[in-house]
Coordinates of C-alpha atoms in Angstrom, one line a residue:
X948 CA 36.9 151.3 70.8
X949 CA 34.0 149.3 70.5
X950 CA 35.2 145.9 69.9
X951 CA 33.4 142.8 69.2
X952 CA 33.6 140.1 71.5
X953 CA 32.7 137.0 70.9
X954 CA 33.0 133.5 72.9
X955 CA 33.8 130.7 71.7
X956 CA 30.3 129.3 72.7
X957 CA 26.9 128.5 71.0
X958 CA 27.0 131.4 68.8
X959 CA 30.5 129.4 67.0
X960 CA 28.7 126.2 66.9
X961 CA 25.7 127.7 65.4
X962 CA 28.0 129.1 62.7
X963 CA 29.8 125.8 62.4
X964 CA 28.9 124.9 58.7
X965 CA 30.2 128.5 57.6
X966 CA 33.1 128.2 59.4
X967 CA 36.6 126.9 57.9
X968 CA 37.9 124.3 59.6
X969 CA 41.2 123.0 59.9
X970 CA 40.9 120.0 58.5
X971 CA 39.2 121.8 55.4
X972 CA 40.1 120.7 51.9
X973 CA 41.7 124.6 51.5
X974 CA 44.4 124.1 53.9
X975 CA 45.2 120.9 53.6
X976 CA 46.1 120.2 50.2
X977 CA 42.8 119.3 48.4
X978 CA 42.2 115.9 50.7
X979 CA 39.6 116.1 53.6
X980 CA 41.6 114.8 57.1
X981 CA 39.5 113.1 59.5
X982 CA 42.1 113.9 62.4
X983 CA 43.1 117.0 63.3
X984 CA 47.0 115.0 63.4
X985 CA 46.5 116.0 59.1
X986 CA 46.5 119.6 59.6
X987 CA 49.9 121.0 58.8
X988 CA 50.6 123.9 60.8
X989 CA 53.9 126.2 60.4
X990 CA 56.2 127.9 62.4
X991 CA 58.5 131.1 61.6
X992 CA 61.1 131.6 63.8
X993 CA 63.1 129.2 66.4
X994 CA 63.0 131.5 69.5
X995 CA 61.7 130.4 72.8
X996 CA 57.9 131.4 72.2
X997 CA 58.2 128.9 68.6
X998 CA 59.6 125.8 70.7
X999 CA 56.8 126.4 73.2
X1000 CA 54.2 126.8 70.4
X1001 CA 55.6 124.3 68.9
X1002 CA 55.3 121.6 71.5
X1003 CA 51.7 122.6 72.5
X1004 CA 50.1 121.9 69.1
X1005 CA 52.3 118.7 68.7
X1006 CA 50.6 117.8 72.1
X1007 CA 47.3 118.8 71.0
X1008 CA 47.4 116.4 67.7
X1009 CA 49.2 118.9 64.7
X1010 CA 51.3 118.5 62.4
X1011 CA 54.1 120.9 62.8
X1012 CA 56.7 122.1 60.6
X1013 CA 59.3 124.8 61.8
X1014 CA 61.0 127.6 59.0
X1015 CA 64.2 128.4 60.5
X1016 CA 67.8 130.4 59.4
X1017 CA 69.5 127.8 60.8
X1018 CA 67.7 124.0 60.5
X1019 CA 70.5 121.6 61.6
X1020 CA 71.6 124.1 64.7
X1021 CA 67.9 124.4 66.1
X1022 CA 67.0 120.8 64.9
X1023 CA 67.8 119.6 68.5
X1024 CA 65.8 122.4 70.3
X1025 CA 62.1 121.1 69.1
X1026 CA 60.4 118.8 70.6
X1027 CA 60.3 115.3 68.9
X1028 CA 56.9 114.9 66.3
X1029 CA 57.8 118.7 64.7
X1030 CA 60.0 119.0 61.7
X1031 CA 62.6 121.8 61.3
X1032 CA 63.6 122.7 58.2
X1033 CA 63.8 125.8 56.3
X1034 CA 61.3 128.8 55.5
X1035 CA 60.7 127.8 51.9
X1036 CA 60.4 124.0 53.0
X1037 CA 57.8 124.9 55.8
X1038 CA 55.6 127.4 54.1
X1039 CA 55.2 124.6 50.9
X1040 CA 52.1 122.4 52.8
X1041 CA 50.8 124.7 55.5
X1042 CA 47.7 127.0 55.4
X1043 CA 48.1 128.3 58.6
X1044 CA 51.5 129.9 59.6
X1045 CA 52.6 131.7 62.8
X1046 CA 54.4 134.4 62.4
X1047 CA 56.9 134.1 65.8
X1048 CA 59.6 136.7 64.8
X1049 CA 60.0 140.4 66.4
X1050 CA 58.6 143.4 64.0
X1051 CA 62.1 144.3 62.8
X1052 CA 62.5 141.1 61.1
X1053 CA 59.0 141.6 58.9
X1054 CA 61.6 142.3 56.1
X1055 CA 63.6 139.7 55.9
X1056 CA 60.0 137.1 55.2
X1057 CA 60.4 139.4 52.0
X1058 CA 62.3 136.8 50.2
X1059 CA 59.5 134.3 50.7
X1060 CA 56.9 136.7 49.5
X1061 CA 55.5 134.0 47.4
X1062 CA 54.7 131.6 49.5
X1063 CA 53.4 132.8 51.8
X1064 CA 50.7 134.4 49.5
X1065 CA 47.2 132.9 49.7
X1066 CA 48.0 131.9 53.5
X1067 CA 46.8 132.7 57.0
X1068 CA 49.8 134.5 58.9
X1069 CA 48.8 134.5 62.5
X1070 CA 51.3 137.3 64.3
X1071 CA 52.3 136.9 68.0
X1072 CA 54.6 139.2 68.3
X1073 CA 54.4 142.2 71.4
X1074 CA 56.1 145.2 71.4
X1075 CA 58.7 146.3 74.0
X1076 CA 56.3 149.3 74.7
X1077 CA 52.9 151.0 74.8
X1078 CA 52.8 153.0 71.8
X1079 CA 50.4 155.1 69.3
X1080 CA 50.1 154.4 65.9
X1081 CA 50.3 151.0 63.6
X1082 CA 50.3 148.0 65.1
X1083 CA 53.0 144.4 64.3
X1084 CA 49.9 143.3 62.7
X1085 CA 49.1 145.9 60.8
X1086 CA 52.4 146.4 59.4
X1087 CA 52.8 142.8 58.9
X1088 CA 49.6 142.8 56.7
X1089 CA 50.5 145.9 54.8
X1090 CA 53.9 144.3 54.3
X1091 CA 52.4 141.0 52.4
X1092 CA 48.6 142.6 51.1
X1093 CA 48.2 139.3 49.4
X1094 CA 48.6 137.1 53.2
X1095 CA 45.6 137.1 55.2
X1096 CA 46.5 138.4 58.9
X1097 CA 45.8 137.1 62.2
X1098 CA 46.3 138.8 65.2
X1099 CA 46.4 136.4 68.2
X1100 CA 48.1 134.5 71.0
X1101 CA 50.2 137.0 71.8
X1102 CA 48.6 137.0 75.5
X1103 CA 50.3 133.9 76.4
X1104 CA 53.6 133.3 77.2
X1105 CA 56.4 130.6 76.3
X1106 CA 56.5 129.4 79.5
X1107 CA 52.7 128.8 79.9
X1108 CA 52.7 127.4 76.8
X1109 CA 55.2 125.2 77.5
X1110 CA 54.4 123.8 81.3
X1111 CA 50.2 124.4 80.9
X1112 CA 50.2 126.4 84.1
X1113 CA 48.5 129.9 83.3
X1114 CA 47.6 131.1 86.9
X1115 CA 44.7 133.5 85.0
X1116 CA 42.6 133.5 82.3
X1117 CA 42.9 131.5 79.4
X1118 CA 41.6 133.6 76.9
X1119 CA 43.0 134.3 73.8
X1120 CA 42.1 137.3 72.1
X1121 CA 41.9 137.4 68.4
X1122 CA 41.4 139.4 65.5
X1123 CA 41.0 140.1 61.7
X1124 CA 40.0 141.8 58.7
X1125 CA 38.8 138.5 57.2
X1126 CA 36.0 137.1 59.0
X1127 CA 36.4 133.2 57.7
X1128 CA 40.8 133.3 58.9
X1129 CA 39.4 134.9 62.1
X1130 CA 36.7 131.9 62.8
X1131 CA 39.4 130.0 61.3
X1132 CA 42.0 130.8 64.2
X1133 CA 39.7 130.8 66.9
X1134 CA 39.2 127.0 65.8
X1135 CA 42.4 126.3 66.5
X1136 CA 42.6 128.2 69.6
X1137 CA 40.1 126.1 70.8
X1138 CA 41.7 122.7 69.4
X1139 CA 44.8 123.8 72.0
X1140 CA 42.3 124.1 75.0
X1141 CA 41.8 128.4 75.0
X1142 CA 39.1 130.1 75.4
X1143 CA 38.9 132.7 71.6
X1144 CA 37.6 135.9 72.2
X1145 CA 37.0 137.4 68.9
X1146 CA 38.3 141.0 69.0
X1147 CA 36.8 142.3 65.3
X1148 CA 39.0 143.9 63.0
X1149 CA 42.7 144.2 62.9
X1150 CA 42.9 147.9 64.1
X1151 CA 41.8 146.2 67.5
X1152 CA 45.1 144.6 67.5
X1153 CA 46.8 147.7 68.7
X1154 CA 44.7 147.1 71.5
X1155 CA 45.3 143.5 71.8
X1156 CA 49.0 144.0 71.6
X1157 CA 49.0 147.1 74.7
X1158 CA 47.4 143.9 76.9
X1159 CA 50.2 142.4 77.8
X1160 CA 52.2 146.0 78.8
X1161 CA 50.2 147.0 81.2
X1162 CA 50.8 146.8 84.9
X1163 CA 47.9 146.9 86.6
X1164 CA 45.6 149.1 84.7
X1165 CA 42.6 148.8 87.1
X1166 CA 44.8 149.7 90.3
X1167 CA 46.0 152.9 89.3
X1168 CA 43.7 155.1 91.2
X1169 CA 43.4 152.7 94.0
X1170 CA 46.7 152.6 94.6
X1171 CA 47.9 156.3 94.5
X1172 CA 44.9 156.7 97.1
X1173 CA 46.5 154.0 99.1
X1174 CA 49.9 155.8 99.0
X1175 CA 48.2 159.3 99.8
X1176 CA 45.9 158.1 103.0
X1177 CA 49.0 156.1 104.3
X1178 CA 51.6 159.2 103.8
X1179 CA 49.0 161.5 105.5
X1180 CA 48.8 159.2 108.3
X1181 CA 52.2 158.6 108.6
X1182 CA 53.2 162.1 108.6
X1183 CA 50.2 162.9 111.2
X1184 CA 51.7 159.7 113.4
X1185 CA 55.1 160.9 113.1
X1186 CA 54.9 164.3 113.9
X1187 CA 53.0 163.8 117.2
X1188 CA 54.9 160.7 118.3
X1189 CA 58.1 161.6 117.7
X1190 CA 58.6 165.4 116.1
X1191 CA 56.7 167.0 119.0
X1192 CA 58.3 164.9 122.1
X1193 CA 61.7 165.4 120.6
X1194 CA 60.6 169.6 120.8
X1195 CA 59.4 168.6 124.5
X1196 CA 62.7 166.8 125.5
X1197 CA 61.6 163.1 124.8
X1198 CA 63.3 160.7 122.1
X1199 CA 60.3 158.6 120.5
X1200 CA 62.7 157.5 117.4
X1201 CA 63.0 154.1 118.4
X1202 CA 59.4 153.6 118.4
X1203 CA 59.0 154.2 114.8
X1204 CA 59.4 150.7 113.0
X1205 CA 56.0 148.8 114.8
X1206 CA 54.2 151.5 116.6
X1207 CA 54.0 154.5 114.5
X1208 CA 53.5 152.5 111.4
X1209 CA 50.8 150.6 114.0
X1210 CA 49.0 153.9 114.3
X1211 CA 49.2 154.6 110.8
X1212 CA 47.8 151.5 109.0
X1213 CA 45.5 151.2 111.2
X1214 CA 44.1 154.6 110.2
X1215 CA 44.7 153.6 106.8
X1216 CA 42.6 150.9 107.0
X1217 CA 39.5 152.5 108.4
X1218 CA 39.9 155.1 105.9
X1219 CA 40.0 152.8 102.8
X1220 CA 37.4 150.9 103.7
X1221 CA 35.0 154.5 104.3
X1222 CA 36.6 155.4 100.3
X1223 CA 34.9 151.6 99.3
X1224 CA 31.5 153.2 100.2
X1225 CA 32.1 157.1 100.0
X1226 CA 31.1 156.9 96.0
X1227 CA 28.0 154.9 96.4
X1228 CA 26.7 157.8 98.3
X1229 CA 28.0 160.2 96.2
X1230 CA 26.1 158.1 93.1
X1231 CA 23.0 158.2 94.9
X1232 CA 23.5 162.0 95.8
X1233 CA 24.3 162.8 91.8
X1234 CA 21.2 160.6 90.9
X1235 CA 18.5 162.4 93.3
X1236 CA 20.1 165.7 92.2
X1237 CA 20.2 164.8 88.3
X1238 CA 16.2 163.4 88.9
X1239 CA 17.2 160.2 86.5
X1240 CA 19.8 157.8 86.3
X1241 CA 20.3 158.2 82.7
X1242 CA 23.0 161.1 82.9
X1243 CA 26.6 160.0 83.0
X1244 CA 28.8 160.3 86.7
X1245 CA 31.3 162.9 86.4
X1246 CA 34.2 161.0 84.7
X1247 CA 36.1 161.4 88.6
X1248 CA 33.3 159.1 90.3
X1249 CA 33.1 156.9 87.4
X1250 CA 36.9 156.1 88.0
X1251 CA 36.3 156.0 91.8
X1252 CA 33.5 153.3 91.6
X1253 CA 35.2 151.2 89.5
X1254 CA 38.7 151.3 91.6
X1255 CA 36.0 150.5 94.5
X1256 CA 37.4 146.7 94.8
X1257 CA 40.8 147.5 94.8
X1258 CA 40.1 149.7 97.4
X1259 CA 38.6 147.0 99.7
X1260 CA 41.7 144.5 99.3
X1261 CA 43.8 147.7 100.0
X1262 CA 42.1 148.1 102.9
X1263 CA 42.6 144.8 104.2
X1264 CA 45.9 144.3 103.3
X1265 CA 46.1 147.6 105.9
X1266 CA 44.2 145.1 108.4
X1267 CA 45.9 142.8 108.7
X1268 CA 49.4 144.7 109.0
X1269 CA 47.9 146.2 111.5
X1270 CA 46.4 143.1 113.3
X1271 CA 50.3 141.9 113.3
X1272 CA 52.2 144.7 114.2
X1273 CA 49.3 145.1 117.5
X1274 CA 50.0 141.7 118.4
X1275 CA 53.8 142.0 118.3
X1276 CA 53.1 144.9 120.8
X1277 CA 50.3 143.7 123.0
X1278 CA 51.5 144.1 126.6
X1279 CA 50.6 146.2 129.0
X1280 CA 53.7 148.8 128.4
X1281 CA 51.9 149.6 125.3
X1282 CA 48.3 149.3 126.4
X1283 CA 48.2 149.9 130.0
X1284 CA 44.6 151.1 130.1
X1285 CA 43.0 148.3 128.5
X1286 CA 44.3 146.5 132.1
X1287 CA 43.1 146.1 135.3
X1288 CA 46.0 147.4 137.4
X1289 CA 46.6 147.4 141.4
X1290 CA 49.1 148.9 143.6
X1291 CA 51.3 146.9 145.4
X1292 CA 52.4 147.6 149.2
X1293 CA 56.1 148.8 147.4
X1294 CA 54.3 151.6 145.2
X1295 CA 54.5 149.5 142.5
X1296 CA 51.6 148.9 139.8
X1297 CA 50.6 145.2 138.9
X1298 CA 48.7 144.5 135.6
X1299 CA 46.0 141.6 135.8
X1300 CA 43.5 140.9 133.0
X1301 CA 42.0 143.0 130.5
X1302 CA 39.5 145.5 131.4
X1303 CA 36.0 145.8 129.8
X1304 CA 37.1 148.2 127.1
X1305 CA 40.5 146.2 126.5
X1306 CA 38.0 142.9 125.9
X1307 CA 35.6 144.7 124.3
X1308 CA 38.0 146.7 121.7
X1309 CA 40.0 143.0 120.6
X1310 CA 36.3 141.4 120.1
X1311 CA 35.2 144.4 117.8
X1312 CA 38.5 144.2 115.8
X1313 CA 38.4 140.8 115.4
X1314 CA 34.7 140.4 114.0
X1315 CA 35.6 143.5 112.0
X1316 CA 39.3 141.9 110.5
X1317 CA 37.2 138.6 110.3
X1318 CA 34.4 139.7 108.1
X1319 CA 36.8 141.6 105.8
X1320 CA 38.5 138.6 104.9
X1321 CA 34.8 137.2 103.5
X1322 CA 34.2 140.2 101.7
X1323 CA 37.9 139.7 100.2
X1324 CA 36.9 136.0 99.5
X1325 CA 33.8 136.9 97.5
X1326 CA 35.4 139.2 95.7
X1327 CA 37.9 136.5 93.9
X1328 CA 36.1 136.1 90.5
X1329 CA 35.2 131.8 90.8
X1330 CA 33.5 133.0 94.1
X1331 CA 31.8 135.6 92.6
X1332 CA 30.7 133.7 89.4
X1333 CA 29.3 131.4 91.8
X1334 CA 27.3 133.9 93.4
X1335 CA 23.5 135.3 92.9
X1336 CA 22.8 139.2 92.3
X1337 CA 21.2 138.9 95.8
X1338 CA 23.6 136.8 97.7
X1339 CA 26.8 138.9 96.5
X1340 CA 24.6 142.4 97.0
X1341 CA 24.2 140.5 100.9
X1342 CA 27.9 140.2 101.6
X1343 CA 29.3 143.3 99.1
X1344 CA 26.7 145.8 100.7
X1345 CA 25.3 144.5 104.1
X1346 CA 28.3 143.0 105.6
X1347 CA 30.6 145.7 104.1
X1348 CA 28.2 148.3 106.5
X1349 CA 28.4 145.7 109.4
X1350 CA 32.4 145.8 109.0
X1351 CA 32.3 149.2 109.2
X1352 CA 30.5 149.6 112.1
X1353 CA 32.3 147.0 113.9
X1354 CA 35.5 149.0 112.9
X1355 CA 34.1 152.3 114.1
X1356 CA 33.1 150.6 117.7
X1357 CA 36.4 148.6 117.8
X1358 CA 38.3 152.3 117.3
X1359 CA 35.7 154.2 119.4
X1360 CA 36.1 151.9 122.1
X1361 CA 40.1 152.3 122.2
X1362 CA 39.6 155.4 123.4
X1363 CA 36.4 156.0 125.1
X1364 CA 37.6 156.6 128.6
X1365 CA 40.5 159.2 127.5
X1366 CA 38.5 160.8 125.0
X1367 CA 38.0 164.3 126.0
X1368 CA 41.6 164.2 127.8
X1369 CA 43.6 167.4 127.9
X1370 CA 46.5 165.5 127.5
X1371 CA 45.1 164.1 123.8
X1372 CA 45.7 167.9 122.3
X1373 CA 49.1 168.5 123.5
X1374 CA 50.9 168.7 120.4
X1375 CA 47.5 171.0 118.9
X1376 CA 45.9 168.1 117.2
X1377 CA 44.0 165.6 118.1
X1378 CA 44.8 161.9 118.9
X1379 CA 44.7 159.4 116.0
X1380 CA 42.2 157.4 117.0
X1381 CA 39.9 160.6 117.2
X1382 CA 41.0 161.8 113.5
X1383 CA 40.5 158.2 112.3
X1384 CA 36.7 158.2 113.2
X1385 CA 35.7 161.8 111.5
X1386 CA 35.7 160.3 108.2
X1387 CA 33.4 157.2 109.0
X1388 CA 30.9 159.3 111.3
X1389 CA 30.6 161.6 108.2
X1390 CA 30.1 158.5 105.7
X1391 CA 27.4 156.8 108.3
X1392 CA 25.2 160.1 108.5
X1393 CA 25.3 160.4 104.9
X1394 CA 24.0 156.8 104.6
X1395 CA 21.3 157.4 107.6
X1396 CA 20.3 160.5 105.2
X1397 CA 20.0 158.3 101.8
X1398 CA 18.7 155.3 104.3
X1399 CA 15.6 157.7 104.5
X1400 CA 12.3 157.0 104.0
X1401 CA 11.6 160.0 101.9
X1402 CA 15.2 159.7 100.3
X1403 CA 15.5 156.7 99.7
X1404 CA 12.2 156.0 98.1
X1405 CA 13.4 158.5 95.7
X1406 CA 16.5 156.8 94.5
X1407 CA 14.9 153.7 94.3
X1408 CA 12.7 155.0 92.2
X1409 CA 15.4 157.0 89.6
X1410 CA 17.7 153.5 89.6
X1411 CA 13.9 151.3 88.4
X1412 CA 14.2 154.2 85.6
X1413 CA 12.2 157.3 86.6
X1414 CA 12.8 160.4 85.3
X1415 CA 11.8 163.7 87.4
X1416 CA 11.4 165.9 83.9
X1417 CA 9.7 163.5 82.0
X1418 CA 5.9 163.8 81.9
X1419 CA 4.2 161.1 82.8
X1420 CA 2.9 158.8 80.2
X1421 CA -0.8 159.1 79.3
X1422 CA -2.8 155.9 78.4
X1423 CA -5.3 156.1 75.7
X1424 CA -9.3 155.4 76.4
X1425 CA -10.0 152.2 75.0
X1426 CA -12.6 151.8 72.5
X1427 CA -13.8 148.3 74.0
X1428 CA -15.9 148.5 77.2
X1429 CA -14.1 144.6 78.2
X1430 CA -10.7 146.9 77.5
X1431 CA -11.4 149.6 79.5
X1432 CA -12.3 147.1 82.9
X1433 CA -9.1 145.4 82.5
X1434 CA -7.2 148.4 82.9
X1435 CA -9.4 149.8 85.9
X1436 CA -9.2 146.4 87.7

């Protein structure tokens, strides 16, 4: 759906003198209020969400009135400035009334069909879950056709409302049919220090009212990958750690808790981070081989480059478990070629420092874990916002390579000396550390290909907006001699 969305910005203060305001002579009883104190504001229902409500627009300077079943029993629950008292009571001097009941209760408001005519009903209400068809808005505005409707608010809950701490965004997404109750709303959201977003109509309030069901929408995809790459890997670990040895005589079970899960995030890791820059090469492929940039991604890419992000954090989440586990290991039982070693006169074998690849291999995997924890930093949204195009294009593209490279030396490194080995292909695969670097040598020849000269002048040339079918544009001879030298100079 193409919704409208509008901050609460310049474009509202341009549009001040058309706007409502709360204070306005229409919902307030005929008599302009200078202080926002005058507004009468009412409450339906005496739930958690309506004391919350309740106590933030008392904070903020209203004047609150509260319609409950049962007055004198939920008297005591309100904070002290709002009045409780019954529907009929409440809904007499308020133009603006929040609607803080559940769906299945719309009927019962029938008895005050009345009075509530002529008013803005703004409806928080959520469902229990995600479903097709009419939303608590809609119904609520077929129910009483001669209320106006406000769908809004519903994104925050009682407790945030209550203690001011949001840990997110603070917008409040709002909707109507009626563009002056909309503005009107938005107003008020504002008053109570939120950010309105207008949503448009109030069909977008199914939308609106699917927000705060979701669980993770934008993780989906990044996340089953996540849980594919780290089965395969675990599976791959397990069977030539343990499954094969225990054929061959040798029990490897206890080793599964730190070092087989070692192996496996680590290979994880390296894998994820290749799947954050796999579909930019993929884009760039599509776009040379499409000649323009104008033609859509097939709808799998499009997902892939957007769960591209999620992918990265993924991948050094995997880092960093694996930077912990290696450290609760690091000794030379677990690593004995990485150290020097020397017989002693008894036969036996005495470990000193590390070697040149042990050094070498901790140095690489630190700069690599170090430098994914920046591009993890940049990517939270107040760093990002307070980034240019080209310094977040620097650390997002540039240092994203440099990580990888650093990975794929750190890994490379780990087993240079043993890397043609016999031994490596006992079980008839191939060690871990060999199948994690496959994928990245793959991924860094495609980007030497598209890093071409003759390649890449071509892509930069479709993403500036060339088109390989389109004939070239002619320019018509100029009458004017003058003309005609400007356009040859």
């Amino acid at each position: 759906m193409d919704a409208k969305v509008e901050h609460n910005g310049t474009s509202l203060a341009m549009e001040s003198k058309l706007e409502p305001k709360l204070d306005s002579p229409e919902l307030n009883g005929g008599k302009k209020s200078e202080t926002p104190s005058k507004v009468s504001v009412a409450i339906l229902g005496s739930g958690d969400y309506s004391r919350s409500l309740a106590g933030r627009l008392v904070r903020s300077g209203f004047s609150v009135v509260v319609g409950s079943r049962d007055p004198d029993r939920n008297r005591r629950l309100f904070p002290q400035g709002a009045a409780v008292t019954n529907r009929r009571a409440a809904l007499s001097g308020a133009g603006l009334v929040f609607v803080a009941i559940h769906r299945e209760n719309y009927p019962a408001l029938q008895a005050d069909r009345d009075a509530l005519a002529g008013k803005i009903l703004i409806d928080v209400s959520n469902n229990t879950e995600i479903h097709e068809g009419e939303s608590n808005a809609e119904y609520l505005a077929r129910s009483f056709p001669d209320s106006t409707v406000v769908k809004g608010f519903n994104v925050l809950s009682a407790w945030s409302l209550s203690s001011g701490l949001f840990g997110g965004s603070k917008e409040v997404f709002i909707c109507s049919d009626d563009n002056n109750a909309r503005k009107t709303v938005m107003q008020l959201a504002q008053d109570l220090g939120f950010v309105p977003v207008d949503y448009g109509s109030l069909r977008a309030a199914r939308e609106i009212e699917a927000i705060p069901l979701r669980l993770l929408p934008s993780w989906h995809l990044a996340l089953k990958m996540f849980l594919g790459v780290f089965i395969i890997f675990f599976l791959y670990c397990l069977y030539r750690v343990v499954i094969f040895r225990a054929i061959t005589g040798t029990n490897q079970a206890s080793h599964i808790p730190v070092s087989v899960m070692n192996m496996t995030f680590a290979g994880t890791a390296i894998t994820l981070l290749c799947l954050v820059y796999i579909p930019g090469i993929f884009a760039a492929f599509t776009q040379l081989y499409n000649g323009t940039k104008y033609k859509r991604f097939p709808n799998w890419l499009d997902k892939w480059m957007l769960a591209r992000k999620q992918l990265g954090l993924l991948s050094l989440l995997a880092s960093i478990v694996h930077a912990f586990l290696s450290f609760m290991i690091w000794s030379p039982s677990y690593y004995a070629r990485l150290f020097e070693q020397t017989a002693t006169p008894s036969g036996d074998v005495k470990y000193g420092k590390l070697r040149w690849s042990g050094e070498t291999f901790l140095l690489f995997g630190a700069l690599s874990l170090f430098l994914m924890t920046v591009l993890g930093v940049s990517s939270i949204p107040s760093v990002t916002n307070a980034m240019n195009w080209r310094e977040f294009n620097l650390v997002q593209s540039k240092l994203g390579w440099a990580v990888l490279i650093f990975a794929i030396v750190h890994n490379a490194v780990y087993g240079a000396e043993v890397f043609t080995l016999p031994g490596l292909f006992s079980s008839y695969t191939i060690a871990v550390f060999q199948l994690t670097l496959v994928l990245p040598a793959i991924l860094v020849l495609m980007k030497v290909v598209i890093s071409l000269p003759c390649v890449g002048s071509r892509v930069d040339r479709i993403r500036r907006g060339w088109e390989r079918n389109k004939p070239p544009s002619r320019v018509a001879a100029p009458e004017d001699p003058q003309e005609e030298t400007s356009l040859m100079s």
